[in-house]
GROMACS .gro file of C-alpha atoms in nm:
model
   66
    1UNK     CA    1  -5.045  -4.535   2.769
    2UNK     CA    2  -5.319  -4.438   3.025
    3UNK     CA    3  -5.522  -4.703   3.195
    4UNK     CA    4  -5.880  -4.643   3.149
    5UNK     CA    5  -5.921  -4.710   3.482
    6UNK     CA    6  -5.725  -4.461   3.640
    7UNK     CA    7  -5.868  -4.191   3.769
    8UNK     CA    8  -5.993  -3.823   3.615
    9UNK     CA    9  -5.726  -3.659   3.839
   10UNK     CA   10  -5.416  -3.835   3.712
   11UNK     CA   11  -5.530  -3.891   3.345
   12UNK     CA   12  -5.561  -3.421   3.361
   13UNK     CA   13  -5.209  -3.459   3.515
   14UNK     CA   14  -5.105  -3.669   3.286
   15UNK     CA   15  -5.213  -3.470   3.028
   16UNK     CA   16  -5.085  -3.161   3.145
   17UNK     CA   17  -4.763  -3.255   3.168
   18UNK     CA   18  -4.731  -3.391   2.766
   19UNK     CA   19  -4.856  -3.064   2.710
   20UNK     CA   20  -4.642  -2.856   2.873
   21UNK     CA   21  -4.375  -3.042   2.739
   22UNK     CA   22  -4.471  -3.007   2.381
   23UNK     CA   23  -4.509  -2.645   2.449
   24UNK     CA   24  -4.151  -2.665   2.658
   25UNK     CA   25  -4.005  -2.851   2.340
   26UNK     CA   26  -4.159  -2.604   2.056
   27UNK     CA   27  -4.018  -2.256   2.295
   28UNK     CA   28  -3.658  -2.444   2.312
   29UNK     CA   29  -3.708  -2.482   1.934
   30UNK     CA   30  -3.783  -2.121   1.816
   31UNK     CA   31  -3.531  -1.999   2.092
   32UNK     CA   32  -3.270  -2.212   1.863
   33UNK     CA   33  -3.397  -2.087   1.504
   34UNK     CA   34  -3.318  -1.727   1.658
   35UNK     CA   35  -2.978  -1.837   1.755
   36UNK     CA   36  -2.874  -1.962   1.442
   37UNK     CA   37  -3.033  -1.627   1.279
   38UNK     CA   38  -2.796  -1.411   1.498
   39UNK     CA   39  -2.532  -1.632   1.392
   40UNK     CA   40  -2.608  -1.492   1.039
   41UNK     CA   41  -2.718  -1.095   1.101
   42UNK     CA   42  -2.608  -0.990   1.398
   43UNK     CA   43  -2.988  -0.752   1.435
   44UNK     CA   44  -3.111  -1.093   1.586
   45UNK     CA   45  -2.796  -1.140   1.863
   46UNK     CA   46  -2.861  -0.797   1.938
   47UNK     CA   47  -3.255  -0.829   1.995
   48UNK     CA   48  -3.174  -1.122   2.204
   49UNK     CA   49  -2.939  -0.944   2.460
   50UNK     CA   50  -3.196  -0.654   2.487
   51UNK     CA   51  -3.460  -0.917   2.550
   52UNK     CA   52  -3.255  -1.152   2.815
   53UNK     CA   53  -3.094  -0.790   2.992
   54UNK     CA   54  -3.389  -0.630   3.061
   55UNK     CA   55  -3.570  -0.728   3.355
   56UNK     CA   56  -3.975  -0.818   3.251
   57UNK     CA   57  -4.206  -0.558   3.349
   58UNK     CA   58  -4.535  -0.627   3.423
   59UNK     CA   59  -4.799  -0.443   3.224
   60UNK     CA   60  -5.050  -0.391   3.547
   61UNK     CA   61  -4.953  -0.106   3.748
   62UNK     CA   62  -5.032  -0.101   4.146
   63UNK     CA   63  -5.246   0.160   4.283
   64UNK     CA   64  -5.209   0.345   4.574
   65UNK     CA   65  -5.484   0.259   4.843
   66UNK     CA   66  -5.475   0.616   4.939
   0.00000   0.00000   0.00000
């Protein structure tokens, strides 16, 4: 429970932190309904080694200065 006398700064920490960890919580969640779905068709264990393997690639490119 947050005091209502504690200050802005630590009730937005506060707050920041249940929410990441709801969002932590839901990702570990769907990463676990895809599991068991590769455990039945093997398209989904597939789809997840192509997606862990390959390195993330950012979608901005860098420009040359010159």
């Amino acid at each position: 429970m947050i005091r209502t006398y504690s200050s802005k700064a630590t009730r937005k920490l506060i707050f920041q932190f249940i929410m990441e960890n709801i969002d932590y919580q839901k990702r570990c969640l769907y990463l676990q309904e895809i599991i068991s779905l590769g455990k039945v068709n093997d398209v989904w264990r597939r789809a997840l080694s192509a997606f862990f393997d390959n390195p993330a690639v950012s979608s901005l490119k860098i420009f040359s200065k010159n």
